[in-house]
Coordinates of C-alpha atoms in Angstrom, one line a residue:
X1 CA 6.2 -7.0 -46.1
X2 CA 5.4 -10.7 -46.4
X3 CA 4.9 -12.8 -43.3
X4 CA 6.2 -16.0 -44.9
X5 CA 9.4 -14.4 -46.4
X6 CA 10.7 -13.0 -43.1
X7 CA 12.3 -15.3 -40.5
X8 CA 12.0 -14.7 -36.6
X9 CA 15.6 -13.3 -36.3
X10 CA 14.9 -10.8 -39.2
X11 CA 11.7 -9.8 -37.5
X12 CA 13.5 -9.0 -34.4
X13 CA 16.0 -7.2 -36.2
X14 CA 13.5 -5.0 -37.8
X15 CA 11.6 -4.4 -34.6
X16 CA 14.8 -2.7 -33.3
X17 CA 15.3 -0.6 -36.6
X18 CA 15.8 3.1 -36.5
X19 CA 13.4 3.5 -39.3
X20 CA 9.9 4.0 -37.7
X21 CA 8.2 2.6 -40.7
X22 CA 9.9 -0.6 -40.5
X23 CA 9.2 -0.8 -36.8
X24 CA 5.3 -0.3 -37.4
X25 CA 5.3 -2.7 -40.3
X26 CA 7.1 -5.3 -37.9
X27 CA 4.5 -4.7 -35.2
X28 CA 1.8 -5.3 -37.6
X29 CA 3.4 -8.6 -38.8
X30 CA 3.4 -9.7 -35.2
X31 CA -0.2 -8.8 -34.6
X32 CA -1.2 -10.8 -37.8
X33 CA 0.5 -13.8 -36.4
X34 CA -1.3 -13.2 -33.1
X35 CA -4.6 -13.4 -35.2
X36 CA -3.7 -16.4 -37.0
X37 CA -2.6 -18.5 -34.2
X38 CA -4.0 -19.4 -30.6
X39 CA -1.0 -21.2 -29.3
X40 CA 1.4 -19.7 -26.7
X41 CA 4.7 -20.0 -28.7
X42 CA 4.6 -16.5 -30.0
X43 CA 3.9 -14.8 -26.5
X44 CA 6.7 -17.1 -25.0
X45 CA 9.2 -16.3 -27.8
X46 CA 8.6 -12.5 -27.6
X47 CA 8.8 -12.6 -23.6
X48 CA 12.0 -14.5 -23.7
X49 CA 13.3 -11.9 -26.3
X50 CA 12.4 -9.3 -24.0
X51 CA 14.0 -11.0 -20.7
X52 CA 17.3 -11.0 -22.7
X53 CA 17.3 -7.6 -24.4
X54 CA 14.9 -5.4 -22.3
X55 CA 13.5 -4.1 -25.5
X56 CA 10.8 -1.7 -25.1
X57 CA 9.3 -2.3 -28.5
X58 CA 8.9 -5.9 -27.4
X59 CA 7.2 -4.7 -24.4
X60 CA 4.8 -2.5 -26.7
X61 CA 4.0 -5.7 -28.7
X62 CA 3.3 -7.7 -25.6
X63 CA 1.2 -5.3 -23.9
X64 CA -1.0 -5.0 -27.0
X65 CA -2.0 -8.8 -27.2
X66 CA -5.8 -9.8 -27.3
X67 CA -7.8 -12.6 -26.3
X68 CA -6.9 -15.5 -26.2
X69 CA -3.2 -14.6 -25.9
X70 CA -4.0 -12.4 -22.9
X71 CA -4.0 -15.8 -20.8
X72 CA -0.7 -16.9 -22.3
X73 CA 0.9 -13.5 -21.1
X74 CA -0.7 -13.5 -17.6
X75 CA 0.4 -17.1 -17.1
X76 CA 4.2 -16.3 -18.2
X77 CA 4.0 -13.0 -16.1
X78 CA 3.0 -15.4 -13.0
X79 CA 5.7 -18.0 -13.6
X80 CA 8.3 -15.2 -13.8
X81 CA 7.3 -13.2 -10.7
X82 CA 6.8 -16.5 -8.6
X83 CA 10.0 -18.4 -9.6
X84 CA 12.4 -15.9 -11.3
X85 CA 15.7 -17.1 -12.4
X86 CA 17.3 -13.7 -11.0
X87 CA 15.6 -11.1 -9.1
X88 CA 16.1 -8.7 -12.3
X89 CA 13.7 -10.9 -14.1
X90 CA 11.1 -10.3 -11.5
X91 CA 11.4 -6.6 -12.0
X92 CA 11.1 -7.1 -15.6
X93 CA 8.0 -9.0 -15.3
X94 CA 6.4 -6.3 -13.1
X95 CA 7.5 -3.8 -15.8
X96 CA 5.6 -5.5 -18.5
X97 CA 2.5 -5.8 -16.1
X98 CA 3.0 -2.1 -15.5
X99 CA 2.9 -1.3 -19.4
X100 CA -0.4 -3.3 -19.7
X101 CA -2.1 -1.6 -16.9
X102 CA -1.1 1.8 -18.4
X103 CA -2.6 0.6 -21.6
X104 CA -5.7 -0.7 -20.0
X105 CA -6.7 -3.5 -22.4
X106 CA -10.3 -4.7 -22.2
X107 CA -9.2 -7.8 -20.6
X108 CA -7.6 -6.3 -17.7
X109 CA -10.6 -7.1 -15.6
X110 CA -9.5 -10.7 -15.7
X111 CA -6.6 -9.9 -13.7
X112 CA -8.3 -10.3 -10.1
X113 CA -9.3 -13.8 -11.3
X114 CA -6.0 -14.9 -12.3
X115 CA -3.2 -16.2 -9.9
X116 CA -1.0 -13.4 -11.1
X117 CA -2.7 -10.9 -8.7
X118 CA -2.4 -13.2 -5.7
X119 CA 1.3 -13.6 -6.5
X120 CA 1.7 -9.7 -6.6
X121 CA 0.1 -9.4 -3.2
X122 CA 2.3 -12.4 -1.9
X123 CA 5.2 -10.8 -3.3
X124 CA 4.5 -7.4 -1.3
X125 CA 4.0 -9.5 1.9
X126 CA 7.4 -11.2 1.9
X127 CA 9.7 -9.3 -0.5
X128 CA 13.0 -7.7 0.8
X129 CA 14.6 -6.5 -2.2
X130 CA 13.9 -2.9 -2.3
X131 CA 13.7 -2.6 -6.4
X132 CA 11.1 -5.3 -6.6
X133 CA 9.1 -4.1 -3.5
X134 CA 8.7 -0.4 -4.7
X135 CA 8.1 -1.7 -8.3
X136 CA 5.3 -4.0 -7.0
X137 CA 3.8 -1.4 -4.7
X138 CA 3.5 1.4 -7.4
X139 CA 2.0 -1.3 -9.7
X140 CA -0.7 -2.3 -7.1
X141 CA -1.3 1.6 -6.5
X142 CA -1.9 1.8 -10.3
X143 CA -4.3 -1.1 -10.6
X144 CA -6.5 -0.3 -7.5
X145 CA -8.4 2.3 -9.2
X146 CA -8.8 0.3 -12.5
X147 CA -10.5 -2.6 -10.6
X148 CA -12.6 -1.1 -7.8
X149 CA -15.6 -3.4 -8.1
X150 CA -13.4 -6.6 -8.1
X151 CA -11.2 -5.9 -5.0
X152 CA -13.7 -6.9 -2.3
X153 CA -12.3 -10.3 -1.7
X154 CA -8.7 -8.9 -1.5
X155 CA -9.1 -6.0 0.7
X156 CA -7.7 -7.6 4.0
X157 CA -4.9 -9.0 1.9
X158 CA -4.1 -5.5 0.5
X159 CA -4.6 -4.0 4.0
X160 CA -2.0 -6.6 5.2
X161 CA 0.4 -5.5 2.5
X162 CA 0.0 -1.8 3.9
X163 CA 0.7 -2.8 7.4
X164 CA 3.6 -4.9 6.6
X165 CA 5.2 -2.1 4.4
X166 CA 4.7 0.4 7.0
X167 CA 6.5 -1.9 9.7
X168 CA 9.3 -2.6 7.3
X169 CA 9.6 1.2 6.6
X170 CA 10.1 1.7 10.3
X171 CA 12.6 -0.8 10.9
X172 CA 14.5 0.5 7.8
X173 CA 14.3 4.0 9.0
X174 CA 16.0 3.1 12.4
X175 CA 18.6 1.2 10.6
X176 CA 19.5 3.9 8.2
X177 CA 19.4 6.6 11.0
X178 CA 22.2 4.8 12.8
X179 CA 24.1 4.4 9.7
X180 CA 24.1 8.1 9.0
X181 CA 25.2 8.7 12.5
X182 CA 28.2 6.5 12.0
X183 CA 29.2 7.4 8.3
X184 CA 27.8 11.0 7.9
X185 CA 27.7 10.3 4.1
X186 CA 25.2 11.9 1.6
X187 CA 22.1 10.1 0.7
X188 CA 23.0 6.6 -0.7
X189 CA 20.9 4.0 -2.9
X190 CA 19.2 2.5 0.3
X191 CA 18.0 6.0 1.4
X192 CA 16.4 6.6 -2.0
X193 CA 14.6 3.3 -2.0
X194 CA 13.1 4.1 1.5
X195 CA 12.0 7.5 0.3
X196 CA 10.4 6.0 -2.8
X197 CA 8.8 3.3 -0.3
X198 CA 7.4 6.2 1.8
X199 CA 5.9 7.9 -1.0
X200 CA 4.4 4.5 -2.3
X201 CA 2.8 3.8 1.3
X202 CA 1.2 7.3 1.1
X203 CA -0.2 6.7 -2.4
X204 CA -1.5 3.3 -1.3
X205 CA -3.1 4.9 1.8
X206 CA -4.8 7.5 -0.1
X207 CA -6.3 5.2 -2.6
X208 CA -7.6 2.7 0.1
X209 CA -8.8 5.5 2.3
X210 CA -10.7 7.3 -0.6
X211 CA -12.3 4.2 -2.0
X212 CA -12.8 1.9 1.1
X213 CA -12.6 4.2 4.4
X214 CA -14.8 2.3 6.6
X215 CA -13.1 -0.9 5.8
X216 CA -9.6 0.6 6.1
X217 CA -10.2 2.5 9.5
X218 CA -11.9 -0.7 10.9
X219 CA -8.8 -2.6 10.0
X220 CA -6.3 -0.3 11.5
X221 CA -8.5 0.1 14.5
X222 CA -8.3 -3.8 15.1
X223 CA -4.6 -3.7 14.4
X224 CA -3.6 -0.9 16.6
X225 CA -6.1 -0.3 19.1
X226 CA -4.5 -2.9 21.7
X227 CA -1.2 -1.3 21.0
X228 CA -1.5 2.4 21.7
X229 CA 2.2 2.9 21.9
X230 CA 3.2 0.9 19.0
X231 CA 6.4 2.5 17.5
X232 CA 5.1 1.7 13.8
X233 CA 2.0 3.4 14.3
X234 CA 3.6 6.6 15.9
X235 CA 6.4 6.7 13.3
X236 CA 4.7 5.9 10.1
X237 CA 0.9 5.3 10.3
X238 CA -0.1 8.3 12.4
X239 CA 1.8 10.9 9.8
X240 CA -0.2 9.2 7.0
X241 CA -3.4 9.7 8.8
X242 CA -2.7 13.4 9.2
X243 CA -2.3 13.7 5.6
X244 CA -6.0 13.2 4.7
X245 CA -9.1 14.9 5.5
X246 CA -12.5 13.6 7.1
X247 CA -14.3 11.1 4.8
X248 CA -18.0 11.5 4.7
X249 CA -18.6 7.9 4.0
X250 CA -17.2 6.9 7.6
X251 CA -20.6 8.4 8.9
X252 CA -22.9 7.6 5.9
X253 CA -21.7 4.3 4.6
X254 CA -21.1 0.8 5.8
X255 CA -18.2 -1.9 5.0
X256 CA -20.6 -3.8 2.7
X257 CA -21.8 -0.7 0.9
X258 CA -18.2 0.3 0.0
X259 CA -17.7 -3.0 -1.9
X260 CA -20.9 -3.2 -3.6
X261 CA -20.5 -3.3 -7.4
X262 CA -23.2 -0.9 -8.0
X263 CA -21.3 1.9 -6.5
X264 CA -18.6 1.7 -9.1
X265 CA -21.0 0.9 -12.0
X266 CA -21.2 4.6 -13.1
X267 CA -17.4 5.6 -12.4
X268 CA -14.7 5.4 -14.9
X269 CA -11.1 5.1 -13.9
X270 CA -10.2 8.7 -14.2
X271 CA -13.4 9.4 -11.9
X272 CA -11.8 7.0 -9.3
X273 CA -8.6 8.7 -9.5
X274 CA -10.2 12.0 -9.1
X275 CA -12.1 10.8 -6.2
X276 CA -9.1 9.7 -4.4
X277 CA -7.4 13.0 -5.0
X278 CA -10.1 14.8 -3.0
X279 CA -9.3 13.6 0.5
X280 CA -5.4 14.3 0.5
X281 CA -4.6 17.6 2.1
X282 CA -3.4 20.1 -0.5
X283 CA -0.4 22.1 1.0
X284 CA 0.2 24.1 -2.1
X285 CA -3.5 25.3 -1.9
X286 CA -2.7 26.4 1.7
X287 CA 0.4 28.0 0.5
X288 CA -1.6 30.1 -2.2
X289 CA -4.3 31.1 0.5
X290 CA -1.4 32.0 2.9
X291 CA 0.1 34.3 0.5
X292 CA -3.2 35.9 -0.2
X293 CA -3.7 36.9 3.6
X294 CA -0.7 38.7 4.7
X295 CA -1.7 38.1 8.3
X296 CA -1.8 34.3 8.0
X297 CA 0.8 32.2 9.8
X298 CA 3.7 31.0 7.4
X299 CA 3.7 27.3 6.8
X300 CA 6.8 25.5 7.9
X301 CA 6.8 23.0 5.2
X302 CA 5.3 23.9 1.9
X303 CA 7.5 21.8 -0.3
X304 CA 5.8 18.4 -0.2
X305 CA 2.3 17.1 1.2
X306 CA 4.0 14.1 2.7
X307 CA 6.8 13.9 5.3
X308 CA 9.7 12.5 3.3
X309 CA 12.9 11.1 4.8
X310 CA 15.4 13.8 5.0
X311 CA 19.2 13.3 4.4
X312 CA 20.2 14.4 7.6
X313 CA 17.3 15.3 9.5
X314 CA 14.4 13.1 8.8
X315 CA 16.3 9.9 9.4
X316 CA 18.3 11.1 12.4
X317 CA 15.1 12.6 14.1
X318 CA 13.2 9.4 13.5
X319 CA 16.0 7.5 15.3
X320 CA 16.3 10.0 17.9
X321 CA 12.6 10.4 18.7
X322 CA 11.5 6.6 18.6
X323 CA 11.9 6.8 22.5
X324 CA 10.3 10.1 23.1
X325 CA 6.6 10.9 23.8
X326 CA 4.5 12.2 21.0
X327 CA 2.5 14.3 23.5
X328 CA 4.9 17.4 23.6
X329 CA 3.1 20.5 22.7
X330 CA 4.3 22.2 19.8
X331 CA 2.9 25.6 18.2
X332 CA 4.2 27.8 15.4
X333 CA 4.6 30.7 17.5
X334 CA 7.5 28.7 19.4
X335 CA 9.2 28.9 15.8
X336 CA 8.2 32.2 14.3
X337 CA 8.7 35.2 16.5
X338 CA 5.7 37.7 16.8
X339 CA 6.1 40.5 14.7
X340 CA 4.3 43.9 15.1
X341 CA 2.9 45.6 11.9
X342 CA 5.2 48.4 10.8
X343 CA 3.5 51.6 11.9
X344 CA 2.4 53.9 9.1
X345 CA 4.4 56.9 9.0
X346 CA 3.0 60.3 8.4
X347 CA 3.3 61.3 4.8
X348 CA 6.1 63.8 4.1
X349 CA 6.0 66.7 1.6
X350 CA 9.4 65.8 0.1
X351 CA 9.3 65.2 -3.6
X352 CA 9.2 61.6 -4.8
X353 CA 10.9 60.6 -8.1
X354 CA 8.8 58.2 -10.3
X355 CA 10.6 56.4 -12.8
X356 CA 9.6 57.0 -16.3
X357 CA 8.9 54.6 -19.0
X358 CA 10.4 55.4 -22.4
X359 CA 8.2 54.8 -25.4
X360 CA 11.1 54.7 -27.8
X361 CA 9.5 57.3 -30.1
X362 CA 7.0 54.6 -31.5
X363 CA 4.4 56.4 -33.6
X364 CA 1.9 53.7 -33.6
X365 CA 2.3 52.9 -29.9
X366 CA -0.7 53.9 -27.7
X367 CA 0.0 56.1 -24.7
X368 CA -0.1 54.2 -21.4
X369 CA -3.1 56.1 -20.5
X370 CA -5.1 54.6 -23.1
X371 CA -4.1 51.1 -22.1
X372 CA -5.0 51.7 -18.6
X373 CA -8.4 53.0 -19.6
X374 CA -9.0 49.9 -21.5
X375 CA -8.3 47.6 -18.5
X376 CA -11.2 46.5 -16.3
X377 CA -11.6 48.3 -13.1
X378 CA -10.8 45.2 -10.9
X379 CA -7.3 44.6 -12.5
X380 CA -4.5 45.1 -10.1
X381 CA -2.5 46.9 -12.7
X382 CA -5.0 49.7 -12.9
X383 CA -5.2 50.1 -9.0
X384 CA -1.4 50.4 -9.1
X385 CA -1.3 52.9 -11.9
X386 CA -4.1 54.9 -10.0
X387 CA -1.9 55.0 -6.8
X388 CA 1.2 56.1 -8.8
X389 CA -0.8 58.9 -10.7
X390 CA -2.1 60.1 -7.2
X391 CA 1.3 60.3 -5.8
X392 CA 2.5 62.7 -8.6
X393 CA 0.0 65.2 -7.4

């Protein structure tokens, strides 16, 4: 495929072809053009094509650009996020940036020094469109562990984003709870957006708490210490605080030590993500441990480690309980009635039937006794077999 013999229109047509060979060849042609020019016309042309078509293959080409075209792409993304023609274009720009972040190019570290990162934080501070807000929030959650050493100057702004979104979530929960009382409808689009916002808030907090616990707790203490009965804190912040375990750095580290670049020098992105997961309380593990111990108290909510907005209960309860005190005592025993263990009955001498396992006359099949003998002593299957055989006696 010759670069000179194919026009731009034909290139775009081949890019959307159903033949994978043609698609890969076309991508190679675009990359060759990127190597042969340093101007921004190619990035702008591809970006305009994506805005008009939502082409996923155009995103794949754009997310693979290299220096010096990275600056052209970041400039165009900044322009679209700051001054979009429509709100849909802002979401499209956030989508492209999300694909870039997932690809983790070598020039991604430049993002914090570019105005695009400031525009992203600004968007989260003032945006009211649910789709743009949630898209930007999830993008920020993705970027934080990729740029741990460069976020020091932006920590306070990120904390402001967290508190602003927490307040927004509280207000929207009250509004939606009243609408449910009046309409009794099933969960609509706004409620789904609110649920995604809540999950994004939990994810953002878990990232910040694991990476910068001293800075985060100091900021929250400054924000809410003078407002002990702040409704946003009781409704949104406190349940999030209950979802994490104690962080050792709150005792052994300082605010300055957390942002020191030397702390992150030996950690890759996946190491930071794994570190962030260490401090979130794992309800699924509690469920496993509870099932092992038959005397353990059953967990009431084992489905989700968060406190998601429910269709009929969560939103209604949040609206009803806003004026109630949080000091009401609660115990699992108030919900789960005490149960005495079933007394062991004396063994009777009545014959007990044991189901037999047919061998279907297989001549080469090993008898079950041989299979059991080959089983290790600690295997539960062998213990069960031993008990069954003893009951036959």
